[in-house]
Coordinates of C-alpha atoms in Angstrom, one line a residue:
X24 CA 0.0 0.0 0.0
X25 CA 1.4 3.6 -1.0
X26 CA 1.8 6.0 1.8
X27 CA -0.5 9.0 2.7
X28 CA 2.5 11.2 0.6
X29 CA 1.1 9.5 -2.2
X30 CA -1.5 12.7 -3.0
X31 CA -0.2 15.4 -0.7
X32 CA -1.7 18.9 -0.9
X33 CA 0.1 21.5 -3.0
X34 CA 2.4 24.2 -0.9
X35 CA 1.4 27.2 -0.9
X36 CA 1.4 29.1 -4.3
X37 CA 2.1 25.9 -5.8
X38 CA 0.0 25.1 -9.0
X39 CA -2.0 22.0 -8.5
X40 CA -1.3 19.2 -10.8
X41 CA -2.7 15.9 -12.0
X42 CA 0.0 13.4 -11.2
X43 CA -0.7 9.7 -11.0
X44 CA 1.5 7.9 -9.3
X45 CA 1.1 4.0 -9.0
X46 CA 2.5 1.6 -6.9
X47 CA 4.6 -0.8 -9.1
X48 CA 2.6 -3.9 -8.4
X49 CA -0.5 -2.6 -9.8
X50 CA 1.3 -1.3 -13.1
X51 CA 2.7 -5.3 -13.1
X52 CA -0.5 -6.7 -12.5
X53 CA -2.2 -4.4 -15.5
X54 CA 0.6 -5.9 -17.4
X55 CA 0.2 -9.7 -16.7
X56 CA -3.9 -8.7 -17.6
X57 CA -2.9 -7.3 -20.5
X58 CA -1.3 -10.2 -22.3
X59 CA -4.2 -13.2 -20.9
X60 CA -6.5 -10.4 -22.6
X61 CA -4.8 -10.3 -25.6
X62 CA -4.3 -14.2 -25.7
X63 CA -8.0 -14.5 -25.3
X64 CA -9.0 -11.8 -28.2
X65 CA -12.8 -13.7 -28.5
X66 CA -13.7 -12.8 -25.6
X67 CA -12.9 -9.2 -23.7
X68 CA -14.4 -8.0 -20.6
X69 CA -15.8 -4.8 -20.3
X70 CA -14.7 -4.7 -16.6
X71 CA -11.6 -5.6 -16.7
X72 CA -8.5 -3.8 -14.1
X73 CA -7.2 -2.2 -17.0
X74 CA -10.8 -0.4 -18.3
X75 CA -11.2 0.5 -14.5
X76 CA -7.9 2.1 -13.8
X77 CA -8.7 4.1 -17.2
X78 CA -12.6 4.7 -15.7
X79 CA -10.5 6.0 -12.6
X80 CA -8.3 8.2 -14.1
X81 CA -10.9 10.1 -16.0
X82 CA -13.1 10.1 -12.7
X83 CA -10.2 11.9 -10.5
X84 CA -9.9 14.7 -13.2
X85 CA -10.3 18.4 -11.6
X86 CA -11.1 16.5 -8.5
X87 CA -7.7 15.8 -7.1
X88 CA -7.8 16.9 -3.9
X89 CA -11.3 16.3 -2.7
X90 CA -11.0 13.6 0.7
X91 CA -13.5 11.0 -1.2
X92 CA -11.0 10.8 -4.2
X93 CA -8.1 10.6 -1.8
X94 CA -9.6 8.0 -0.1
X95 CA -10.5 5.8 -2.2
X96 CA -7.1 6.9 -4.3
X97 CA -5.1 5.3 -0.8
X98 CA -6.1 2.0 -1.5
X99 CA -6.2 2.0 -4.8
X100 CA -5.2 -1.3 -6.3
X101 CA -7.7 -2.9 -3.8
X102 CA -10.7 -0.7 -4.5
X103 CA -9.9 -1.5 -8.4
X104 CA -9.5 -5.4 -7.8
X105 CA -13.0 -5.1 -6.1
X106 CA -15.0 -3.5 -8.7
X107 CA -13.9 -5.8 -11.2
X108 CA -15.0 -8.7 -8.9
X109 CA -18.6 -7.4 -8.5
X110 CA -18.9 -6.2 -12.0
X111 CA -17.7 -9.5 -13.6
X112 CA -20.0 -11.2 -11.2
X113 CA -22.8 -9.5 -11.5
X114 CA -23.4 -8.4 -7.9
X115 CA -22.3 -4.9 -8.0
X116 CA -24.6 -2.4 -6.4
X117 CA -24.4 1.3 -6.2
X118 CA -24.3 2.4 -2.6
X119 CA -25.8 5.4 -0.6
X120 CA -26.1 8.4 -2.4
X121 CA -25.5 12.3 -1.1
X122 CA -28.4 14.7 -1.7
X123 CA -27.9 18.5 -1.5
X124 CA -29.8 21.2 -3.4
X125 CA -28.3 23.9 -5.4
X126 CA -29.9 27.7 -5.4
X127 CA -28.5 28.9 -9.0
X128 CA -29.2 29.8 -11.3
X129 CA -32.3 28.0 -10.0
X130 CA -33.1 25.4 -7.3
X131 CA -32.1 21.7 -8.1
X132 CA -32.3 18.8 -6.0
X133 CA -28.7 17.0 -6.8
X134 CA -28.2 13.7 -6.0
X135 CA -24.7 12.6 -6.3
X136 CA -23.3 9.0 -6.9
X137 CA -20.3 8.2 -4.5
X138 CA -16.9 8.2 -5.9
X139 CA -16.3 4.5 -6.5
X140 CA -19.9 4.1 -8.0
X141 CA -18.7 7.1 -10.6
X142 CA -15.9 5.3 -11.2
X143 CA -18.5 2.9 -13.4
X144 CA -20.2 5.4 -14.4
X145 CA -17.2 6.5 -16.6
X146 CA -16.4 3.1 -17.3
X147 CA -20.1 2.6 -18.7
X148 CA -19.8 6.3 -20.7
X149 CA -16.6 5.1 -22.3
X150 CA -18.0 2.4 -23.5
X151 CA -21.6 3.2 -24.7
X152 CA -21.3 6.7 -25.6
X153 CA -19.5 6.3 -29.3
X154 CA -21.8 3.9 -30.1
X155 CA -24.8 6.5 -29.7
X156 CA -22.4 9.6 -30.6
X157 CA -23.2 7.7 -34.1
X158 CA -26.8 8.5 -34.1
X159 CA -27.2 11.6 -32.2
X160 CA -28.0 14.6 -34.7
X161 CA -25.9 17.5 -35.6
X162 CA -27.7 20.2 -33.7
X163 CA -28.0 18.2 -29.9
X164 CA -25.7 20.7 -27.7
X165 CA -25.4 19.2 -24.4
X166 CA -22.7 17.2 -22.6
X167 CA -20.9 16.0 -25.8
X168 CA -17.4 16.5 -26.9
X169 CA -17.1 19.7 -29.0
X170 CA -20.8 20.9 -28.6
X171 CA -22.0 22.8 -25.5
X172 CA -23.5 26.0 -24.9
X173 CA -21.4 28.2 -26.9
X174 CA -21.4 26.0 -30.2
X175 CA -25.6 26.2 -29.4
X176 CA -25.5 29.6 -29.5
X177 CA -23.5 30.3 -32.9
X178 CA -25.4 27.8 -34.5
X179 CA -29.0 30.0 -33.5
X180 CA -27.6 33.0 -34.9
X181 CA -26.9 31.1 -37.9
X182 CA -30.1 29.4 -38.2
X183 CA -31.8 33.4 -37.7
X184 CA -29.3 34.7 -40.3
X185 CA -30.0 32.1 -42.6
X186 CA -34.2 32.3 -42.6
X187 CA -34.5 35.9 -42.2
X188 CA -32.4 36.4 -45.4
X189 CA -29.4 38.5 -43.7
X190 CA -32.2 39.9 -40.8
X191 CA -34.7 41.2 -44.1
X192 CA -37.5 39.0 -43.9
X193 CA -40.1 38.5 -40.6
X194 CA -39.6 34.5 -39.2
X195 CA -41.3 32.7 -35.8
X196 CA -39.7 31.1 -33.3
X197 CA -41.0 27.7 -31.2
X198 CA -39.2 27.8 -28.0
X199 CA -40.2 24.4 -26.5
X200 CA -39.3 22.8 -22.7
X201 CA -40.0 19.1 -21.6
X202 CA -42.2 19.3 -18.7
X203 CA -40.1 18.4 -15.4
X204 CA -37.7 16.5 -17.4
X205 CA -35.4 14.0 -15.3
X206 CA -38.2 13.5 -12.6
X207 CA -40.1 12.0 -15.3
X208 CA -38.3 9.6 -17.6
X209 CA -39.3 6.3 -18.0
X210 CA -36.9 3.4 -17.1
X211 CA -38.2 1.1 -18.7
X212 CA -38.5 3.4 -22.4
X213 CA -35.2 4.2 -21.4
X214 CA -33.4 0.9 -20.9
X215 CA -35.4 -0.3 -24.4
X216 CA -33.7 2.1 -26.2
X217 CA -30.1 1.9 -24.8
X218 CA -30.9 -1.6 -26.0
X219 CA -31.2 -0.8 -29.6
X220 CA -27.4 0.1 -29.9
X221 CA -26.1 -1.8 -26.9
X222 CA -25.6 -5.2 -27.5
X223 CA -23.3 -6.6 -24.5
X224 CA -25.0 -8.0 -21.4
X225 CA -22.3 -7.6 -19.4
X226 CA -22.6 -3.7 -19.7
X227 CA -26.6 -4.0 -20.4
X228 CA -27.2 -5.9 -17.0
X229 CA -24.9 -2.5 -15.4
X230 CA -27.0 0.3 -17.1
X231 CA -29.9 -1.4 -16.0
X232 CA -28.6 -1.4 -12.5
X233 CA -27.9 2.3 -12.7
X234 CA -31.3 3.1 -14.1
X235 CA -33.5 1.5 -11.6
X236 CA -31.1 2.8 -8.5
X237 CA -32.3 6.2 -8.8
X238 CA -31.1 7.3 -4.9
X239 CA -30.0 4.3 -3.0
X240 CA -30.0 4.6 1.0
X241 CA -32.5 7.6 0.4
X242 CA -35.9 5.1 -0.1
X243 CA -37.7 6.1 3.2
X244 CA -36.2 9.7 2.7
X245 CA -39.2 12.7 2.3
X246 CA -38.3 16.2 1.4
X247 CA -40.1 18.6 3.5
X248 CA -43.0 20.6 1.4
X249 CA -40.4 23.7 2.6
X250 CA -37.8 22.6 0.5
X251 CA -37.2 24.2 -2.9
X252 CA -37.2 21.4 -4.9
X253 CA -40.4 19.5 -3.6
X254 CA -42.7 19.3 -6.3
X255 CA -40.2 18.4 -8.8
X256 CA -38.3 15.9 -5.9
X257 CA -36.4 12.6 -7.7
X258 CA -38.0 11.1 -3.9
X259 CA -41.3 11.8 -4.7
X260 CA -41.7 10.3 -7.8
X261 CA -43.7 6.7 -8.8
X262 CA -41.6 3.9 -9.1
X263 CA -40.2 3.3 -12.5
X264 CA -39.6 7.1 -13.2
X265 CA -36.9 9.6 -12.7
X266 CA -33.7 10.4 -12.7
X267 CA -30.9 12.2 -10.7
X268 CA -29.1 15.1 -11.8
X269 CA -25.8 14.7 -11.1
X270 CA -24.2 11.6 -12.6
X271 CA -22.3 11.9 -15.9
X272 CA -24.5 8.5 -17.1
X273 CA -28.1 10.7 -16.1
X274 CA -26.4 13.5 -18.7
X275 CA -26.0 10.9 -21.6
X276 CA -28.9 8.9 -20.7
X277 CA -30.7 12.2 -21.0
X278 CA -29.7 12.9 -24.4
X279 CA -30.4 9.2 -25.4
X280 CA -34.0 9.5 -24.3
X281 CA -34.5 12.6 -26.5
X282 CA -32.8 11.7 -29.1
X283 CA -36.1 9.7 -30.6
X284 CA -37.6 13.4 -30.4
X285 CA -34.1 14.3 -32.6
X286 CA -35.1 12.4 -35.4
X287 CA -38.9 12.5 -35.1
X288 CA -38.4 16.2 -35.2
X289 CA -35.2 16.3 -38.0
X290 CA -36.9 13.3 -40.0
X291 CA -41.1 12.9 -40.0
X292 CA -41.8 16.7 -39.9
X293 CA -38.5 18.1 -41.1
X294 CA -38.0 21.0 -39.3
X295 CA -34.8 22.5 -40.7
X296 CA -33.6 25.1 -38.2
X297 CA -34.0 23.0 -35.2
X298 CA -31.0 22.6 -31.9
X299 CA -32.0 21.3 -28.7
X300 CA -29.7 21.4 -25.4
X301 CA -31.4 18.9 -22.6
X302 CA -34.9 19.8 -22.7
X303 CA -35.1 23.0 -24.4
X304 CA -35.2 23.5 -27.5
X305 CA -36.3 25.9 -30.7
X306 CA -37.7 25.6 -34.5
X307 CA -37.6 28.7 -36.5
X308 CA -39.7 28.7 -40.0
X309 CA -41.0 31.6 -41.6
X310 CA -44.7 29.9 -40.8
X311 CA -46.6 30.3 -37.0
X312 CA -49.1 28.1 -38.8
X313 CA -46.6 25.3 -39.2
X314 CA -45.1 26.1 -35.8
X315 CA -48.6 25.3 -33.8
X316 CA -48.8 22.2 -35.9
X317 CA -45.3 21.2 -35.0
X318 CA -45.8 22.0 -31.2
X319 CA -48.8 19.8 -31.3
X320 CA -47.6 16.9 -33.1
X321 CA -44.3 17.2 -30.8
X322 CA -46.7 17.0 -27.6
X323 CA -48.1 13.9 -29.0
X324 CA -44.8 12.2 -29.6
X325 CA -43.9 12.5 -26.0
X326 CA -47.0 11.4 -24.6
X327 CA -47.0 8.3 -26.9
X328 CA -43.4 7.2 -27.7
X329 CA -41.7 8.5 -24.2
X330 CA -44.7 9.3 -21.4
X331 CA -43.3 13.3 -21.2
X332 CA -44.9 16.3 -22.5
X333 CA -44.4 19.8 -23.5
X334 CA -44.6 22.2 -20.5
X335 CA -47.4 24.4 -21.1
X336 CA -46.3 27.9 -20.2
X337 CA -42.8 27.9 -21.3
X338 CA -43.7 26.2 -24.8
X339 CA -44.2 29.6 -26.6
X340 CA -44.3 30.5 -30.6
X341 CA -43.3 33.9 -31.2
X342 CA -41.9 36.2 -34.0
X343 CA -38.1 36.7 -33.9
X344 CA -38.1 40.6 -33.7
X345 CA -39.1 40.2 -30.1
X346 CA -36.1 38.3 -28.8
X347 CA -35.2 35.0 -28.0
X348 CA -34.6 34.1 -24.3
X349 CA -32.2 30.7 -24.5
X350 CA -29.1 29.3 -22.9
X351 CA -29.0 32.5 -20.4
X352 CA -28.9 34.9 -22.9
X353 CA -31.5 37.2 -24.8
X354 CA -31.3 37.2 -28.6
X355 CA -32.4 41.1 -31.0
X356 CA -32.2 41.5 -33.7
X357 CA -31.2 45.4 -34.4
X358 CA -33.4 47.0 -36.9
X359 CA -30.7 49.7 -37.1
X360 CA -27.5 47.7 -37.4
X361 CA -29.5 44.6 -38.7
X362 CA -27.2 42.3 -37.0
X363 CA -28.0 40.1 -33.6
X364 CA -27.4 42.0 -30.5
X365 CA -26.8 39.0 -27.5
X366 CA -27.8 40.5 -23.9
X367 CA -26.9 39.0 -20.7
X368 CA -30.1 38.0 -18.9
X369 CA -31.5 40.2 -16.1
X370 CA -31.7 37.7 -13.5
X371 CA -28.6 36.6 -14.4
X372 CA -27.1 40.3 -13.3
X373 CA -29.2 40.9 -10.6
X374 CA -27.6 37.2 -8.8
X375 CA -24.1 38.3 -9.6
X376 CA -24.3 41.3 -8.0
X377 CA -25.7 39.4 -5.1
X378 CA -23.0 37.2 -5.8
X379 CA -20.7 40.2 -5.3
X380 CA -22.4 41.3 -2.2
X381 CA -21.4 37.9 -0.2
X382 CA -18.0 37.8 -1.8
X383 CA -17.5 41.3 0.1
X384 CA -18.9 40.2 3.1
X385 CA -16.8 37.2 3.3
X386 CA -13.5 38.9 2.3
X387 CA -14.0 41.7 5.4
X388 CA -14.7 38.8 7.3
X389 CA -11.3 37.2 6.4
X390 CA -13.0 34.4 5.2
X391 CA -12.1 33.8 1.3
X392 CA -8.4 35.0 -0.3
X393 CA -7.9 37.5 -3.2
X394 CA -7.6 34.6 -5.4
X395 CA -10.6 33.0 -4.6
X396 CA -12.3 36.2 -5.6
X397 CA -10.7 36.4 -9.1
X398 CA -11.5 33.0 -9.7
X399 CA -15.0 33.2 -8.9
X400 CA -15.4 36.6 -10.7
X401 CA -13.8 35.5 -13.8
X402 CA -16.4 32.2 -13.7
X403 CA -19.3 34.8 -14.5
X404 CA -17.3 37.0 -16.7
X405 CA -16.1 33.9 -18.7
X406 CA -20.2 33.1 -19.2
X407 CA -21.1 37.3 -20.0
X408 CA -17.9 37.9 -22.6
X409 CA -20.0 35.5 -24.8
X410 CA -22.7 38.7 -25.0
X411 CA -22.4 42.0 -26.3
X412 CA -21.4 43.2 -23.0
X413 CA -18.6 45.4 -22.6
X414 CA -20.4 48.1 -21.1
X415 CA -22.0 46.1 -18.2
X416 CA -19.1 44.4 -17.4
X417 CA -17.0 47.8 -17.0
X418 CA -19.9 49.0 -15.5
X419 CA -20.0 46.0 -12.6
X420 CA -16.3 46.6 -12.0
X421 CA -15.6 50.4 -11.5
X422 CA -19.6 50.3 -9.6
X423 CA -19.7 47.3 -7.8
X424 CA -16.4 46.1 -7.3
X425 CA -15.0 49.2 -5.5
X426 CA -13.6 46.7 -2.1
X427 CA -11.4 44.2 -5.1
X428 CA -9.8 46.9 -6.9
X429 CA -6.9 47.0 -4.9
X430 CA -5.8 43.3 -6.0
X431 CA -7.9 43.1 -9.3
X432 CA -6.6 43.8 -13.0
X433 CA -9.0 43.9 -15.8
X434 CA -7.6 42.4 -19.0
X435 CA -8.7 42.1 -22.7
X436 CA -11.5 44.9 -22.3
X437 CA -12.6 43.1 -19.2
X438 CA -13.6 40.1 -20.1
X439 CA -11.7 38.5 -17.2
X440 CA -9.3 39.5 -14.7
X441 CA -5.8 39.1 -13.4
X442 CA -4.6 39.7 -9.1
X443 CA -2.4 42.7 -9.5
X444 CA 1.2 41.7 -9.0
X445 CA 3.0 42.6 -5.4
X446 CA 6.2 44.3 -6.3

C-alpha cells in the first residue's frame, strides 16, 4: 500500500497538478492482464482492471484533492480489484447516495453518486457513448465532446441569419421545454432504447442497475413541502420514473432519451432550423401556422413514444423581432445595425451582483483569499464575454467592485481578470 504522501496537498502558491503515481505492483499486474487479454481476443471484458484504472483516471480529473478521491485513491489497487470482482459477477450495487440542493441559477435537487460508483459510471460512458455519438444529430448541444453552450449559441444566430435572409425578412420562433424532465423519464422506455445500440450483457445488466437505482440509501427519505425542490423531488416520484441530476451516465442517458424526439423532429416533420440542449429547444420557420402544428404533433410524440410532455407555459411561438430568451442569454435583432445584438439576462445580473455582495462580506470577514475572488469573478465573466457586454461588465467593476480593486486587473477589455502583481 502507497503511503498518505502519495496525494499530498500543493504548498502554498504551488499550482495544482494531475499526477498519477502507482505503486509498481499494480502497473505489473495491468501488465500480466494485458497479455491473458490479448491471448484471449474472442472474448474481452468490459470490466476488466485495466478499463477501470482508465474509468479511474478520468473520474479523478479536476477532482484531485477532494478527501472522497483521496480516499479511495489510498487504496487503490484494492478498491480496483474489487470492482472488477462485483462487476464481472454481477453483484455490484451502487451504494448510498449524497443529496444536496443547489440555489443557482435555480433550485435543483442534486443527487450525487459516491466516488467509487462514478468510477463505473465512466467506465459505462466510455463504453456506450460512441456507439450513440453515431446517431445523435448535428444540432444536440449538451454534454458531448465539442458541442455545449457556446457552439448552441453560434449555431442559432446562424439558423436566424440564414431564414431571415441577412435579418430582411419576418420569421417565428418555437421555444419548447419538456415538462419536469429527469423526474419523469421512464426506465423502462429508457433501458429499451439503450438496447437498440447496446448489445453486450455484461454492460446492459450494469445500465440497467444504474437506471433502476435512482437514490439508494434515500428510499424512506421525504423532502419537506419547505424545500425548494419538492414538487419536482427525484423522492417523490412513482416507481419506475426519474432520474438524478448529477451523474455523468443521467447526462447521456438524458440525451439518449430525447434523441427519438431528434429524429422524429429532423426526420417525420422536417423542421430545418431545429437545436435542442437537454430539454429546451427551438424551430424557426417563416410559418406560425406550421409552428402550432409542430408544437402539437411534438406533444403527441412524447405522450406516446416517451410518457413526457411539452410544458405548457414555457412552450411559446413567437416572432423573432421580439427576442429570443435561451441558454441564459436574450437574442435582438437590431433593426438599425440589422445584426444580432446578444444581452446577458436580467436575472442573471441581478444574482451576480448578489454574488458580489457575499464575496464582500466574506473577504471583510477574512473568510475567502484574493484569489478565490478572481476565480470566482472570472467564472461569470467567462459566461457574459460570450454577450455583447462590454459596457455592463465595466460597469460591474468600477460600480460594484469598488472593495477588489486593490488586487484586481481587468484584462482584454474586461472580459476577465488578473490579481495585480505585489512588487
Amino acid at each position: 500500500m502507497l503511503p498518505p504522501s502519495h496525494f499530498p496537498l500543493p504548498k502554498e502558491g504551488e499550482e495544482k497538478k494531475e499526477v498519477l503515481l502507482i505503486n509498481p505492483l499494480l502497473l505489473t499486474y495491468v501488465g500480466k492482464e494485458r497479455k491473458r487479454e490479448m491471448g484471449n481476443m474472442k472474448k474481452l471484458s468490459v470490466f476488466s482492471f485495466q478499463n477501470l484504472l482508465k474509468a479511474f483516471q478520468k473520474c479523478r480529473k479536476g477532482k484531485r484533492f477532494k478527501e472522497e478521491t483521496g480516499l479511495f485513491e489510498f487504496n487503490l489497487e484494492q478498491n480496483l480489484f474489487n470492482l472488477e470482482k462485483e462487476l464481472n459477477s454481477r453483484k455490484w450495487q451502487p451504494r448510498k447516495v449524497h443529496r444536496f440542493i443547489v440555489l443557482e441559477p435555480k433550485p435543483r435537487e442534486i443527487i450525487a453518486a459516491t466516488f467509487r460508483d462514478r468510477v463505473v459510471h465512466h467506465l459505462v460512458h466510455s463504453q456506450i457513448n460512441p456507439l450513440f455519438e453515431k446517431r445523435f444529430i448535428y444540432d444536440s448541444y449538451a454534454n458531448r465532446k465539442n458541442k455545449g453552450t457556446h457552439k448552441a449559441i453560434n449555431r442559432l444566430q446562424q439558423f436566424i441569419r440564414k431564414i431571415t435572409k441577412n435579418y430582411t425578412q419576418p420569421a417565428f420562433y418555437l421555444k419548447g421545454d419538456v415538462k419536469s424532465y429527469f423526474p419523469t423519464v421512464d426506465h423502462q422506455i429508457l433501458f429499451e432504447i439503450v438496447k437498440e445500440m447496446v448489445k453486450d450483457e455484461e454492460i446492459l445488466v450494469i445500465i440497467k442497475t444504474i437506471i433502476e437505482n435512482r437514490a439508494t440509501g434515500l428510499e424512506k427519505f421525504k423532502p419537506s413541502p419547505k424545500d425548494p425542490t419538492f414538487q419536482k423531488s427525484l423522492l417523490l416520484q412513482p416507481s419506475g420514473k426519474g432520474m438524478p441530476i448529477g451523474n455523468l451516465t443521467s447526462q447521456l442517458f438524458a440525451n439518449i432519451y430525447l434523441d427519438k424526439l431528434d429524429h422524429f423532429i429532423k426526420e417525420k416533420l422536417r423542421a430545418k432550423f431545429y437545436l435542442r440542449y437537454v430539454d429546451d429547444f427551438i424551430i424557426i420557420d417563416t410559418s406560425r401556422k406550421k409552428l402550432k402544428f409542430f408544437a402539437k404533433r411534438i406533444d403527441g410524440f412524447l405522450k406516446k413514444k416517451l410518457k413526457q410532455s411539452l410544458h405548457p407555459r414555457k412552450t411559446k411561438i413567437l416572432p423573432l423581432s421580439y427576442g429570443i430568451d435561451f441558454l441564459g442569454y436574450y437574442f435582438k435583432i437590431s433593426q438599425q445595425s440589422r445584426k444580432i445584438i446578444i444581452y446577458v439576462r436580467h436575472s442573471n445580473v441581478r444574482r451576480f451582483k448578489y454574488r458580489l455582495i457575499k464575496l464582500t462580506k466574506l473577504y471583510q470577514e477574512g473568510k475567502i483569499t484574493e484569489k478565490y475572488i478572481c476565480e470566482s469573478i472570472n467564472a461569470w465573466y467567462a459566461y457574459a464575454k460570450h454577450a455583447n457586454s462590454y459596457n455592463l461588465r465595466k460597469h460591474l467593476f468600477k460600480e460594484h467592485m469598488k472593495p477588489f480593486h486593490s488586487f484586481l486587473e481587468p484584462q482584454d477589455d474586461f472580459r476577465y481578470f488578473k490579481l495585480k502583481s505585489i512588487e
